[in-house]
Each structure stands twice: as structure tokens, then as C-alpha cells.
Short mmCIF file of C-alpha atoms in Angstrom, two decimals:
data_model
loop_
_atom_site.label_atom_id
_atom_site.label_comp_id
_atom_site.label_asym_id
_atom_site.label_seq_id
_atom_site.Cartn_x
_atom_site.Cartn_y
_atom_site.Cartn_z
CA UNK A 1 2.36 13.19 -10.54
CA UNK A 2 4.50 10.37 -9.59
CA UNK A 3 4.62 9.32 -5.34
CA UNK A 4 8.35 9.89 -5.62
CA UNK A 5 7.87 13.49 -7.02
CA UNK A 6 5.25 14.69 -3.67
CA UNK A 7 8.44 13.25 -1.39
CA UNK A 8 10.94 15.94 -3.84
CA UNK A 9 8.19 18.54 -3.17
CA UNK A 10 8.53 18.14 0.54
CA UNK A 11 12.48 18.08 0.73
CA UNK A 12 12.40 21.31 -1.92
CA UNK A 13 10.36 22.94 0.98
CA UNK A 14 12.94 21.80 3.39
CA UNK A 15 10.52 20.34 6.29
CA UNK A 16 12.76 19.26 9.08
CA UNK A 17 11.23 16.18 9.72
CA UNK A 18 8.87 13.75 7.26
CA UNK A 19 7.76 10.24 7.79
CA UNK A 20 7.88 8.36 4.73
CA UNK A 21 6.29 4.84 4.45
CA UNK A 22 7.54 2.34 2.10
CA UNK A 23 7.20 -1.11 1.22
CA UNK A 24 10.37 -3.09 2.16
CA UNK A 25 10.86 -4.38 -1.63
CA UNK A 26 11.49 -0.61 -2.61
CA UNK A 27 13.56 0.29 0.21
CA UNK A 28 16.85 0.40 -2.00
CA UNK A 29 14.77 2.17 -5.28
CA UNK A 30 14.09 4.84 -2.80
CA UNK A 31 17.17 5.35 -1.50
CA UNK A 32 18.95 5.62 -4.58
CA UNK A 33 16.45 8.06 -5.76
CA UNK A 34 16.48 10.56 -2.60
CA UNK A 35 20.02 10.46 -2.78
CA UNK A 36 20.14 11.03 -6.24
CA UNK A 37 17.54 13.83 -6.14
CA UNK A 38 20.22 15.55 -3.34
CA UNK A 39 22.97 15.20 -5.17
CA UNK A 40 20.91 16.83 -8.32
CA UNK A 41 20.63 19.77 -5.49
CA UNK A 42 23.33 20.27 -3.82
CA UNK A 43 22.47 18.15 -0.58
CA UNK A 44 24.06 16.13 1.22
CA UNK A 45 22.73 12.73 1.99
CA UNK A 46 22.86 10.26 4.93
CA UNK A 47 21.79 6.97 6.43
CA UNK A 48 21.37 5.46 10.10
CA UNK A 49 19.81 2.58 11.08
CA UNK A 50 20.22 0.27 13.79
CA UNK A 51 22.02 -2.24 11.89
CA UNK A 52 24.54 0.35 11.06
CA UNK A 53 25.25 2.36 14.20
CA UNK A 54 27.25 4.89 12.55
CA UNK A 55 25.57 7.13 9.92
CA UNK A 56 26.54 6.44 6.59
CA UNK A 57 27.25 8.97 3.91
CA UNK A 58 25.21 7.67 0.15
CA UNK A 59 26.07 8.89 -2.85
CA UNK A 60 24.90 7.46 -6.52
CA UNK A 61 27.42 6.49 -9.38
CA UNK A 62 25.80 5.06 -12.95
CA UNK A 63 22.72 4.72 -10.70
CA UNK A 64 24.24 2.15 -8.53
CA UNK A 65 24.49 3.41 -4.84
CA UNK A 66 27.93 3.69 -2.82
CA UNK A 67 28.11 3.93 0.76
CA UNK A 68 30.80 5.66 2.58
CA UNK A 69 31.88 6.09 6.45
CA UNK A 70 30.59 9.57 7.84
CA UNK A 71 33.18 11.01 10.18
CA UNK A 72 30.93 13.38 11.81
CA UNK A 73 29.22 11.42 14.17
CA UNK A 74 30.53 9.13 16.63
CA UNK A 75 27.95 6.57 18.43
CA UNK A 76 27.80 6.84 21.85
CA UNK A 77 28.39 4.08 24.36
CA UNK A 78 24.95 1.86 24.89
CA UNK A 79 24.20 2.00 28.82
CA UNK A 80 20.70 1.92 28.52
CA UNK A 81 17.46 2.41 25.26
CA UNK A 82 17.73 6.11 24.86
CA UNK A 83 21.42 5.74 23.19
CA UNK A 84 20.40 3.56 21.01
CA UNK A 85 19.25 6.38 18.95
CA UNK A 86 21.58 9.38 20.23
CA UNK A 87 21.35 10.06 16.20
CA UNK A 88 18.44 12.08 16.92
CA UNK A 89 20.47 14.30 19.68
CA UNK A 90 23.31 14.52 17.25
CA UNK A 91 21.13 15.83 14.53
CA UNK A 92 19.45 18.39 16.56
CA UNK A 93 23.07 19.82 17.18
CA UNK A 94 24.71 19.15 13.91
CA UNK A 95 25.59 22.36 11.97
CA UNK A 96 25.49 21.19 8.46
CA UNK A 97 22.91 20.81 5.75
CA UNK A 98 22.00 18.03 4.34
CA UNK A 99 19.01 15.13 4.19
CA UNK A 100 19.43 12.08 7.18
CA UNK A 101 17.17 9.00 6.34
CA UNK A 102 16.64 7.13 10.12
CA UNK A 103 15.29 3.90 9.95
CA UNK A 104 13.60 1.77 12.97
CA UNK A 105 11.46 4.63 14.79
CA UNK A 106 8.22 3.65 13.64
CA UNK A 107 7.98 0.87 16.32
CA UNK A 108 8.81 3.26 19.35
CA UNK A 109 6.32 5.80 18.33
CA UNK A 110 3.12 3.89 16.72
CA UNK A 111 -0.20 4.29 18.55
CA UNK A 112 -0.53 0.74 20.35
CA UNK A 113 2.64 0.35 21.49
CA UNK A 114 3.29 -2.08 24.45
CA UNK A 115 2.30 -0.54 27.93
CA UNK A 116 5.69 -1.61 29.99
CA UNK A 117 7.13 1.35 31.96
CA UNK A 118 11.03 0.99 30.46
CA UNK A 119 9.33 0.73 26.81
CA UNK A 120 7.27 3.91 27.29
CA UNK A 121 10.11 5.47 28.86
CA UNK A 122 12.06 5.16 25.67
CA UNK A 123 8.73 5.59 23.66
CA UNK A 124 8.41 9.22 24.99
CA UNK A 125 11.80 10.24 25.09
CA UNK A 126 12.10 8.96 20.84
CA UNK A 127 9.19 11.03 20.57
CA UNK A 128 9.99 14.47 22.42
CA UNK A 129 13.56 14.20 20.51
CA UNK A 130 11.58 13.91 16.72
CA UNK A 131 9.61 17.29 18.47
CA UNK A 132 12.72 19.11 19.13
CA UNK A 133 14.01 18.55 15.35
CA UNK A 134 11.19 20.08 13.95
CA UNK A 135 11.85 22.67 15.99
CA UNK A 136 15.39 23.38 16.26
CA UNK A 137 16.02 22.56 12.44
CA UNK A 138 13.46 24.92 11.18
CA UNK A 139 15.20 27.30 8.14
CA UNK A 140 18.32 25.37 8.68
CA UNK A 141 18.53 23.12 5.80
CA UNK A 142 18.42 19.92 8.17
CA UNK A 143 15.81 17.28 7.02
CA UNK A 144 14.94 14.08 9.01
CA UNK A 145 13.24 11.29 6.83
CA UNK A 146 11.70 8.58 9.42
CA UNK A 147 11.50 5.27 7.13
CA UNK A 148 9.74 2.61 7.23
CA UNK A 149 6.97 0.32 5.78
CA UNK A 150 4.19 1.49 7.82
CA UNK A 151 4.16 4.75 9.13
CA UNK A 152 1.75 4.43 12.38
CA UNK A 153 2.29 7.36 14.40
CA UNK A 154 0.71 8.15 18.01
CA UNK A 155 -1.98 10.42 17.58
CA UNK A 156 -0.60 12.86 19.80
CA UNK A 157 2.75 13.81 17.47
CA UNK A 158 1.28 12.68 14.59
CA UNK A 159 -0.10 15.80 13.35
CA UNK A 160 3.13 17.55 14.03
CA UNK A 161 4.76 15.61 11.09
CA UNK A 162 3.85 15.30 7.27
CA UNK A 163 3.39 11.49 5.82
CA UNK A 164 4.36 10.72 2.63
CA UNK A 165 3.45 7.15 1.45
CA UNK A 166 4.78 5.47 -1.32
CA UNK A 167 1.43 4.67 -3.90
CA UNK A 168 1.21 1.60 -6.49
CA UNK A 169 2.46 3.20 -10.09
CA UNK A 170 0.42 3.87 -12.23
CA UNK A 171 1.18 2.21 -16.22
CA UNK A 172 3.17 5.77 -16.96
CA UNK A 173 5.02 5.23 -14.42
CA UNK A 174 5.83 1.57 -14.84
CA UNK A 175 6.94 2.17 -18.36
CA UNK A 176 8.77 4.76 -17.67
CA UNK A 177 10.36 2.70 -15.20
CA UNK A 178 10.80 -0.70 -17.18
CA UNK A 179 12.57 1.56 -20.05
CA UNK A 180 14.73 3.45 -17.62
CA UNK A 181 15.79 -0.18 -16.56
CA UNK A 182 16.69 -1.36 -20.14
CA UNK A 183 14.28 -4.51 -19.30
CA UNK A 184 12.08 -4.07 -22.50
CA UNK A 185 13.15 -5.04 -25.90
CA UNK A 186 14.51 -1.92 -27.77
CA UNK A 187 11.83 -3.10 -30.66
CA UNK A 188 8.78 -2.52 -28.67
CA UNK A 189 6.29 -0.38 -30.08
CA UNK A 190 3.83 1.70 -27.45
CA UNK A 191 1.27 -0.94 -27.38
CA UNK A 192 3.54 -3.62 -26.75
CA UNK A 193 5.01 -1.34 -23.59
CA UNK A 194 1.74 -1.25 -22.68
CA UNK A 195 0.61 -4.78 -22.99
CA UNK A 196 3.05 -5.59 -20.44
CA UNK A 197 2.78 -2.43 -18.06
CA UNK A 198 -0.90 -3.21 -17.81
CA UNK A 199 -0.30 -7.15 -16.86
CA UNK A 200 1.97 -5.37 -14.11
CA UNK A 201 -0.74 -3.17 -12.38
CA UNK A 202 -1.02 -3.34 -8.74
CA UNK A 203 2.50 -4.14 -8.13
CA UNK A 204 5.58 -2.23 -7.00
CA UNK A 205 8.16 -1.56 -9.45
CA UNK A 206 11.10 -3.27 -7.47
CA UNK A 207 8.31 -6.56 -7.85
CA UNK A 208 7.55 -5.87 -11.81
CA UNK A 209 11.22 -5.82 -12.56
CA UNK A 210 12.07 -9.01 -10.08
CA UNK A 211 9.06 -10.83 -11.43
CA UNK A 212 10.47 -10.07 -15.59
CA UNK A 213 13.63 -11.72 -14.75
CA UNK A 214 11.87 -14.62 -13.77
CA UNK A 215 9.56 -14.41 -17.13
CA UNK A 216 12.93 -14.05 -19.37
CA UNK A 217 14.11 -17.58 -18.21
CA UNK A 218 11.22 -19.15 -19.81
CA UNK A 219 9.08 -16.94 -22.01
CA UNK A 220 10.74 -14.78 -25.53
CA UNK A 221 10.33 -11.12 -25.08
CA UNK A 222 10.12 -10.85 -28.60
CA UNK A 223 5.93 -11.23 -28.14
CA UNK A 224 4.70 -8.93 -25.81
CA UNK A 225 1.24 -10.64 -25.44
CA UNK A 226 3.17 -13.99 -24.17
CA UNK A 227 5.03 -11.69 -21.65
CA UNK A 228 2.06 -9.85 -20.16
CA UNK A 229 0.21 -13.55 -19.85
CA UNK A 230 3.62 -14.93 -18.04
CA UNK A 231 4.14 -11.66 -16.49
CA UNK A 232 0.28 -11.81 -14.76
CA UNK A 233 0.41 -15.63 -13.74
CA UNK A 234 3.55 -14.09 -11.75
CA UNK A 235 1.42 -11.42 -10.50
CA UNK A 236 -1.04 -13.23 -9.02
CA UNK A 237 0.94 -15.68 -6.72
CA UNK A 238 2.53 -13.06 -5.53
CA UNK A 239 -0.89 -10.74 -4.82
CA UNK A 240 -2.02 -14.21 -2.88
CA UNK A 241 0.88 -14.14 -0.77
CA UNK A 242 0.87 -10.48 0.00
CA UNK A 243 -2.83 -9.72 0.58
CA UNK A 244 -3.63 -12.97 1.78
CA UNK A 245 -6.06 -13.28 -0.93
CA UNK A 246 -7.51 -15.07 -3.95
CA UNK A 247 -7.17 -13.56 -6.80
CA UNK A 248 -8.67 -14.84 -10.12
CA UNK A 249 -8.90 -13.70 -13.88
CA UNK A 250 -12.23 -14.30 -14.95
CA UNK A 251 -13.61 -17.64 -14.74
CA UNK A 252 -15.33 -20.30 -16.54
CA UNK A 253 -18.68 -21.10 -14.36
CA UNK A 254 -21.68 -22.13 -15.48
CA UNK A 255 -24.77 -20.51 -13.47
CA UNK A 256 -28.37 -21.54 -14.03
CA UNK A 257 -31.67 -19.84 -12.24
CA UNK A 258 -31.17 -16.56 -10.69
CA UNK A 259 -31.96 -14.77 -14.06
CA UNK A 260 -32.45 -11.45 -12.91
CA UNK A 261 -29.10 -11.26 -11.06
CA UNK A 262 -27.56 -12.39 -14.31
CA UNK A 263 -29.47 -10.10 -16.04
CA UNK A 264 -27.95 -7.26 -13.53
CA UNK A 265 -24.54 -8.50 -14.04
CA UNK A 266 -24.59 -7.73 -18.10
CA UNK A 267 -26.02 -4.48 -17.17
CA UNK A 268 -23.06 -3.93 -14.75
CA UNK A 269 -20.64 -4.63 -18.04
CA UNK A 270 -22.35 -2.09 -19.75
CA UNK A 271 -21.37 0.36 -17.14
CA UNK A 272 -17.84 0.09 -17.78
CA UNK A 273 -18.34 0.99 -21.26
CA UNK A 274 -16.50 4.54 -22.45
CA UNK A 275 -19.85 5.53 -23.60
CA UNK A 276 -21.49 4.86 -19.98
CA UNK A 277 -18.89 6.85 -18.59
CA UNK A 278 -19.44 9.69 -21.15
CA UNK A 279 -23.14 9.82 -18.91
CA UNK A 280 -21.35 9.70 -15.45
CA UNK A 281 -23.25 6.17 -15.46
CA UNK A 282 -21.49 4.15 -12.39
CA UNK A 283 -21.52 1.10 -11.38
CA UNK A 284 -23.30 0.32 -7.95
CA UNK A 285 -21.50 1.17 -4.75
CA UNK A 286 -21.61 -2.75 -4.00
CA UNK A 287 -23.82 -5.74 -3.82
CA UNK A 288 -24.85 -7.88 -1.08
CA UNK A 289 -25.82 -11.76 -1.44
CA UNK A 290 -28.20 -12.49 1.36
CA UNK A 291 -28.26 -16.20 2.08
CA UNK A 292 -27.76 -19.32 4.27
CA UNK A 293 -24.59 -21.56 3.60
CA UNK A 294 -24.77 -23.55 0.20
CA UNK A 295 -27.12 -21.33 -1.65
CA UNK A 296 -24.49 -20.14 -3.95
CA UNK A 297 -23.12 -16.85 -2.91
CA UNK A 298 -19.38 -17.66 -4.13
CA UNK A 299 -20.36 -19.15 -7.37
CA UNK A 300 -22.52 -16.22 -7.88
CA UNK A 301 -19.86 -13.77 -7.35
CA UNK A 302 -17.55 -15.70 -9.57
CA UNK A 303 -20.39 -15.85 -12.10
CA UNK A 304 -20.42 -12.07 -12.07
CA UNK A 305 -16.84 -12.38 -13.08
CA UNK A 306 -17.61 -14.26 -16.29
CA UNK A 307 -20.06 -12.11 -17.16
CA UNK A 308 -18.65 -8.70 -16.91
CA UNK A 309 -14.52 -10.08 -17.97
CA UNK A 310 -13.12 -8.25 -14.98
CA UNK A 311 -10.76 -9.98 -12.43
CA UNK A 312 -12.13 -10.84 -9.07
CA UNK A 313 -10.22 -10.86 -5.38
CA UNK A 314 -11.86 -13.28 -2.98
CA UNK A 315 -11.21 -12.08 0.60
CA UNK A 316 -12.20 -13.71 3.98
CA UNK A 317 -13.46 -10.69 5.81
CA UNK A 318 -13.42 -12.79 9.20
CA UNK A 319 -9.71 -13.19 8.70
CA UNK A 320 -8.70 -9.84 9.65
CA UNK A 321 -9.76 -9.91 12.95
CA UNK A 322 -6.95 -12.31 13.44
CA UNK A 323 -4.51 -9.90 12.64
CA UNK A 324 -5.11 -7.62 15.40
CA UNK A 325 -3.35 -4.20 15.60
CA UNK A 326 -2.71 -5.05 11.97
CA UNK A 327 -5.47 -5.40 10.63
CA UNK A 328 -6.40 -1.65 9.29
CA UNK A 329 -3.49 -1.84 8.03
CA UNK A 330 -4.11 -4.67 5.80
CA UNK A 331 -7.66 -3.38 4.93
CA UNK A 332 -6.19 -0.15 3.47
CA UNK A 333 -3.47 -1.46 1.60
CA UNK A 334 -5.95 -3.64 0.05
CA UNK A 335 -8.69 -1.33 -0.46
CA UNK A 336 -5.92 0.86 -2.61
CA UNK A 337 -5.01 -2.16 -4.55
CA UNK A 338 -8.17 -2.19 -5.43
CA UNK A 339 -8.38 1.60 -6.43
CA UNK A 340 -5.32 0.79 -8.75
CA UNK A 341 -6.65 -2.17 -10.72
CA UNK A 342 -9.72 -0.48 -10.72
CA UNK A 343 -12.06 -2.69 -12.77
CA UNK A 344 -11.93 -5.35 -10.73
CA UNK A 345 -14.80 -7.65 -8.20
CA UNK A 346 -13.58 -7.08 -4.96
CA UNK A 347 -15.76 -9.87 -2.73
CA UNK A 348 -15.63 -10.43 0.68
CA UNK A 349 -16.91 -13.72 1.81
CA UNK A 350 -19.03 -14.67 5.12
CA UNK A 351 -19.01 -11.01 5.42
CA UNK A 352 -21.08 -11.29 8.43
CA UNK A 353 -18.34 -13.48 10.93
CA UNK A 354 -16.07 -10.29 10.83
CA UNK A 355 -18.43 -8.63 13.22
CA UNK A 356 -20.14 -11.60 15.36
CA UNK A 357 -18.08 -10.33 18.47
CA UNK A 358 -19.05 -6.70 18.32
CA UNK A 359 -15.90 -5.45 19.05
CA UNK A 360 -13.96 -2.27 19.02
CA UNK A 361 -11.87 -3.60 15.93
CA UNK A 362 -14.99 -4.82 14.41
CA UNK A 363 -16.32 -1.09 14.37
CA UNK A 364 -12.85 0.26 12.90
CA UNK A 365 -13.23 -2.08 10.14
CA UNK A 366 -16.30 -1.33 9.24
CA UNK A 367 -16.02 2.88 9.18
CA UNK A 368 -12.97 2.41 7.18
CA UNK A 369 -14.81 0.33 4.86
CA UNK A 370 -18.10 2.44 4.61
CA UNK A 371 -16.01 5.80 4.19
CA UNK A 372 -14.16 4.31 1.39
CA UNK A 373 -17.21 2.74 -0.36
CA UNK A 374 -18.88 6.48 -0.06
CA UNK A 375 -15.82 8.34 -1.17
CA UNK A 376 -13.97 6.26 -4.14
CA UNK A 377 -13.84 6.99 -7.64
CA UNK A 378 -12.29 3.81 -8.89
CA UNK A 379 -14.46 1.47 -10.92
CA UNK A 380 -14.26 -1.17 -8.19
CA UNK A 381 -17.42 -3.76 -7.53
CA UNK A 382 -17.66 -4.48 -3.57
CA UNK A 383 -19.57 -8.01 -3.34
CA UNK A 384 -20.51 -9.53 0.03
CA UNK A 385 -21.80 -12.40 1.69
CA UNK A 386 -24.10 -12.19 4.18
CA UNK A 387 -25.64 -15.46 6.41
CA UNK A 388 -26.67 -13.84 9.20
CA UNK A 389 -27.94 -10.10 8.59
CA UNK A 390 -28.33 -9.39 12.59
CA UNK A 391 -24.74 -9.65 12.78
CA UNK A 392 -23.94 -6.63 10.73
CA UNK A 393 -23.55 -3.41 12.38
CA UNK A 394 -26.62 -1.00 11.60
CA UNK A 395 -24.46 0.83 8.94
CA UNK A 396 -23.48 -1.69 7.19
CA UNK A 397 -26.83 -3.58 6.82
CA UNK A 398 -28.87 -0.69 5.81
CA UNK A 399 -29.94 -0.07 1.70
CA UNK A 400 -27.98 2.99 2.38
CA UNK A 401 -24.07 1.75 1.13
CA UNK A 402 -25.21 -1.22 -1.50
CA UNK A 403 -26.55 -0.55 -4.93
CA UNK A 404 -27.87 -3.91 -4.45
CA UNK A 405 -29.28 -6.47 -2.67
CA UNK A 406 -29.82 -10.22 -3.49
CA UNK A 407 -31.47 -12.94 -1.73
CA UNK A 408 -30.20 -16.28 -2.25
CA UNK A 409 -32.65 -19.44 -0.71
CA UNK A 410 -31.49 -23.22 -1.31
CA UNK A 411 -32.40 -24.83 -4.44
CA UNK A 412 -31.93 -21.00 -6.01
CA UNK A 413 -29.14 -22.37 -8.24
CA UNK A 414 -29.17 -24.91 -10.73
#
């Protein structure tokens, strides 16, 4: 089932109010769908955002979107915060039907939200007003769809409203997409449409079908294999930016000593096989490199690259600390990234520094991490570097969440 097609589900069942996180580069995609799945039904459709004041009425012609002036509401007079968003008062009270898409709440309502009186003031009032919607609107054919590209919610409203968040396509849904568009030659056969979803995996649509009509300048669509190659070397700048990572196809490395860790990374290819999979034979939950600086942790990890032909994503661990409030954020839209490229080295480097402080955010980090090394299906190697093993909270340095554990001394490489 396609992400867009849970949101439909939730609007068929008419919830009054649904928060709905989406990454900025699909904002307009989305919109043109929702409106275009109201007008399928019947439904009216409407926008507000701060940058418009007034709600706007959307409609969809030839699957462009038009925007039109909504009578109906008149914006009331700014005196203080709270008017600012008198949409949500007017949409309690409204009689009509119809779908309203409100932009800009997210930041008045998250969980750390700055601790100054007049801000809380406003925070709370935002807050009981999204409560009083899902009540007063129940059965009335009034739906409020908060928007915005992260959905953080104070935990105590937050289980009083669904989330819906936007997932990575899978390739169905990217070729569906890409032939919807009209961006793939008309002479493509099913492997070629393939070829080229596949080089497109782990991206949003709106991003495959920007980063194409950068590929058609320079590259003849007539070959699909030159496309997917142009199409990936796209990909990956723009994963580096995003993530704040490295990402690299497999690389050329030479490796000598350390033969039974080599000898563990060909068995590790032979667990990707169809035929492994046919056994419920996994690969291990992760590996961790044990070693002082200079013994050749990162060279190892890109050597287990080589070996098994799967892409690898080099991550600073210690970096997310820096972002702050942010950085669980980060973590799990990386960590599903991940689950959609699937066969991929995922390999967090000095491992360790993330936790040296022993801090609250430190902790968070790692639970999210352990839970979704325990619970995943996806085909995804977890690598880490380790200096200093007393630095590692207890549940992350126990056997207990690595398949494997390597010890690297100086001189181990050659």
C-alpha cells in the first residue's frame, strides 16, 4: 500500500483532526493529491498558512493545482499570538464540510518547546483549540490536516491525534510515478523502468523527478543503464547533503591480514543470497570493530563493502549530539533510509564519542538505536567503531545486540 493511500484511508473515515508529516520537497505533490482525492469525493478542499492569512480554496485542473480566494472566512485583526491562528476558532464554528490543510502548528505544539511565559501562553491555547476540533467536528464531515515536515507533538495531546508520515516509495511506486509523469521514454521495456527506479531508491519522488531533469541535459534516455548510473551519482550528493553522510557504492580497497574477518565478510554475501533467504538465514544484527585509532576500523568496513557489492553509508555517530533537540529526528529518518535501500553497510564511526558525556540525549540515542536493531526486517549491516569500550552504555556494549565482534590491534593490517 502506497503512504498516500493510509492518509485516503484516514480522510474516508472522516477523523476531524490528523497530523501529517511531510518532507518540504513534496509539499506541492501532496497537495495536489489530497485535493485531488476530495474532489474524486465530493469534498471540499482548503488551505491556510501563515503566509497566506486568508484560507485558500484548491482545486486540480490537468493535474496542475489552482488556487482561489475563500469568501468564508475573514482574518481577524492581529492584537496579540492567539489571532494569528483564529483559523482554528473559525473551523470549530464553520458549518460546512470539507478537508482544511493548516500549516505552521507543529512549532507551537512540539514537546521541547521554549519555556517563555507569552510562548507557552500561545503554546497551550494552539493546543486546547486542536482539542476542541476533535471534539466539536466529530460526525460532521470537518477534517483538520496539521502539515508539516516533522510532526513532533507534546506528549500530552499527542495521543489524541493520528500521525500519518509520508514513507520513501518503494520501486512500484516510483514507476508508477515516473510513468504517470511522462518522464520515461515511451520505448522502455519493464526492466529498463526498473533499472532506473532502482538507481532512485531512497529518495522522494518530487527529488527522482528533479534529479532526471538534470540527467536529460547530459545523458540519452535512450539507454537505461547510462540513466540509472547518472541518475545514482545524482543520488548520492544529494543523500550527503541531506543525511549529513557519506555515502559510497562499493569500493576498490585492498585489505591484507585480518583473514578471518574477510573470511566472515564472504560469508555475510552469501547471506543475501535468494537461496539463504529460502532458510530464514540472516545476516548478523551488526558488527563491532574494537580498536585504538589507526588500526583500521574504516578501511575494514569499507573492505566489507568490496567484498559483499553492497553500498555503504559512513556516519559520524558523535555528530548528532550536536544537533540537539534534532537529533532523534535525524537518527530515524536515517535509520528508515536504511530500511528502504535495504542491502546496504550502515557504519557508524568512533561510535564510542556519541556517549562520552553520559547524557540524557546520549541514552535516547542509544534505545532508539537498540530497539530498531532488535526489531527490523530489512537486510541492513550495522558496523561500528569502538576505541574506548567503557564509554558505551551497558546495552550497547554487551554480546547481546552484535552478531559480531572484532578486535583490531596496530600492525593488524597490512
Amino acid at each position: 500500500m502506497y503512504s498516500f493511500q493510509i492518509l485516503e484511508g484516514l480522510i474516508q473515515e472522516e477523523y476531524p483532526l490528523i497530523a501529517c508529516e511531510s518532507p518540504l520537497q513534496e509539499r506541492l505533490r501532496l497537495l495536489v493529491h489530497i485535493t485531488q482525492f476530495c474532489q474524486n469525493n465530493n469534498r471540499k478542499c482548503y488551505l491556510w498558512n501563515l503566509g497566506e492569512e486568508a484560507i485558500k480554496e484548491l482545486t486540480v485542473e490537468n493535474s496542475k493545482l489552482r488556487i482561489a480566494e475563500f469568501k468564508d472566512y475573514i482574518p481577524k485583526p492581529r492584537y496579540n499570538k492567539e489571532d494569528y491562528f483564529h483559523v482554528l476558532s473559525f473551523w470549530k464554528e464553520y458549518q460546512e464540510s470539507g478537508v482544511l490543510i493548516i500549516e505552521n502548528v507543529y512549532p507551537w505544539i512540539k514537546e521541547n518547546r521554549p519555556k517563555e511565559t507569552e510562548f507557552l501562553l500561545v503554546s497551550e491555547w494552539i493546543k486546547s483549540s486542536l482539542i476542541n476540533i476533535k471534539h466539536y467536528n466529530q460526525n460532521t464531515g470537518k477534517i483538520a490536516l496539521l502539515l508539516g515536515a516533522t510532526a513532533d507533538i507534546s506528549s500530552d495531546i499527542v495521543a489524541e491525534i493520528p500521525i500519518w508520515k509520508q514513507d520513501l516509495p518503494d520501486v512500484s511506486e516510483i514507476i508508477n510515478s515516473l510513468t504517470q509523469a511522462g518522464i520515461l521514454p515511451p520505448e522502455y521495456t519493464e526492466i529498463d523502468a526498473l533499472t532506473v527506479a532502482n538507481a532512485g531508491m531512497g529518495l522522494y519522488i518530487s527529488d527522482i523527478l528533479n534529479l532526471l531533469k538534470e540527467v536529460r541535459k547530459t545523458t540519452d534516455f535512450i539507454n537505461s543503464e547510462e540513466v540509472a548510473i547518472a541518475l545514482l551519482k545524482q543520488k548520492i550528493q544529494l543523500l550527503n547533503r541531506l543525511y549529513d553522510i557519506e555515502f559510497l557504492p562499493p569500493p576498490k580497497v585492498q585489505l591484507g591480514g585480518l583473514e578471518l574477518m574477510q573470511e566472515s565478510f564472504k560469508k555475510f554475501k552469501r547471506l543475501l543470497t535468494p537461496r539463504a533467504k529460502q532458510y530464514n538465514l540472516r545476516v548478523p544484527k551488526g558488527i563491532m570493530l574494537v580498536g585504538p585509532p589507526g588500526t583500521g576500523k574504516s578501511h575494514s568496513a569499507k573492505a566489507c563493502s568490496q567484498n559483499m557489492g553492497i553500498p555503504l553509508i559512513m556516519v559520524d555517530w558523535g555528530n548528532f549530539r550536536s544537533f540537539g533537540n534534532q537529533a532523534e529526528i535525524k537518527l530515524e529518518r536515517l535509520l528508515k533510509l536504511a530500511d528502504k535501500l535495504s542491502q546496504i553497510i550502515l557504519y557508524f564511526d568512533d561510535f564510542d564519542k556519541g556517549f562520552a558525556g553520559d547524557d540524557d540525549l546520549a541514552k535516547r540515542l542509544a534505545g532508539k538505536l537498540l530497539t530498531w536493531m532488535q526489531e527490523r526486517t530489512s537486510e541492513v549491516l550495522v558496523i561500528a567503531s569502538v576505541n574506548r569500550m567503557e564509554w558505551l552504555p551497558p546495552e550497547l556494549g554487551s554480546p547481546y545486540p552484535w552478531g559480531e565482534k572484532c578486535t583490531l590491534k596496530l600492525g593488524s593490517l597490512m
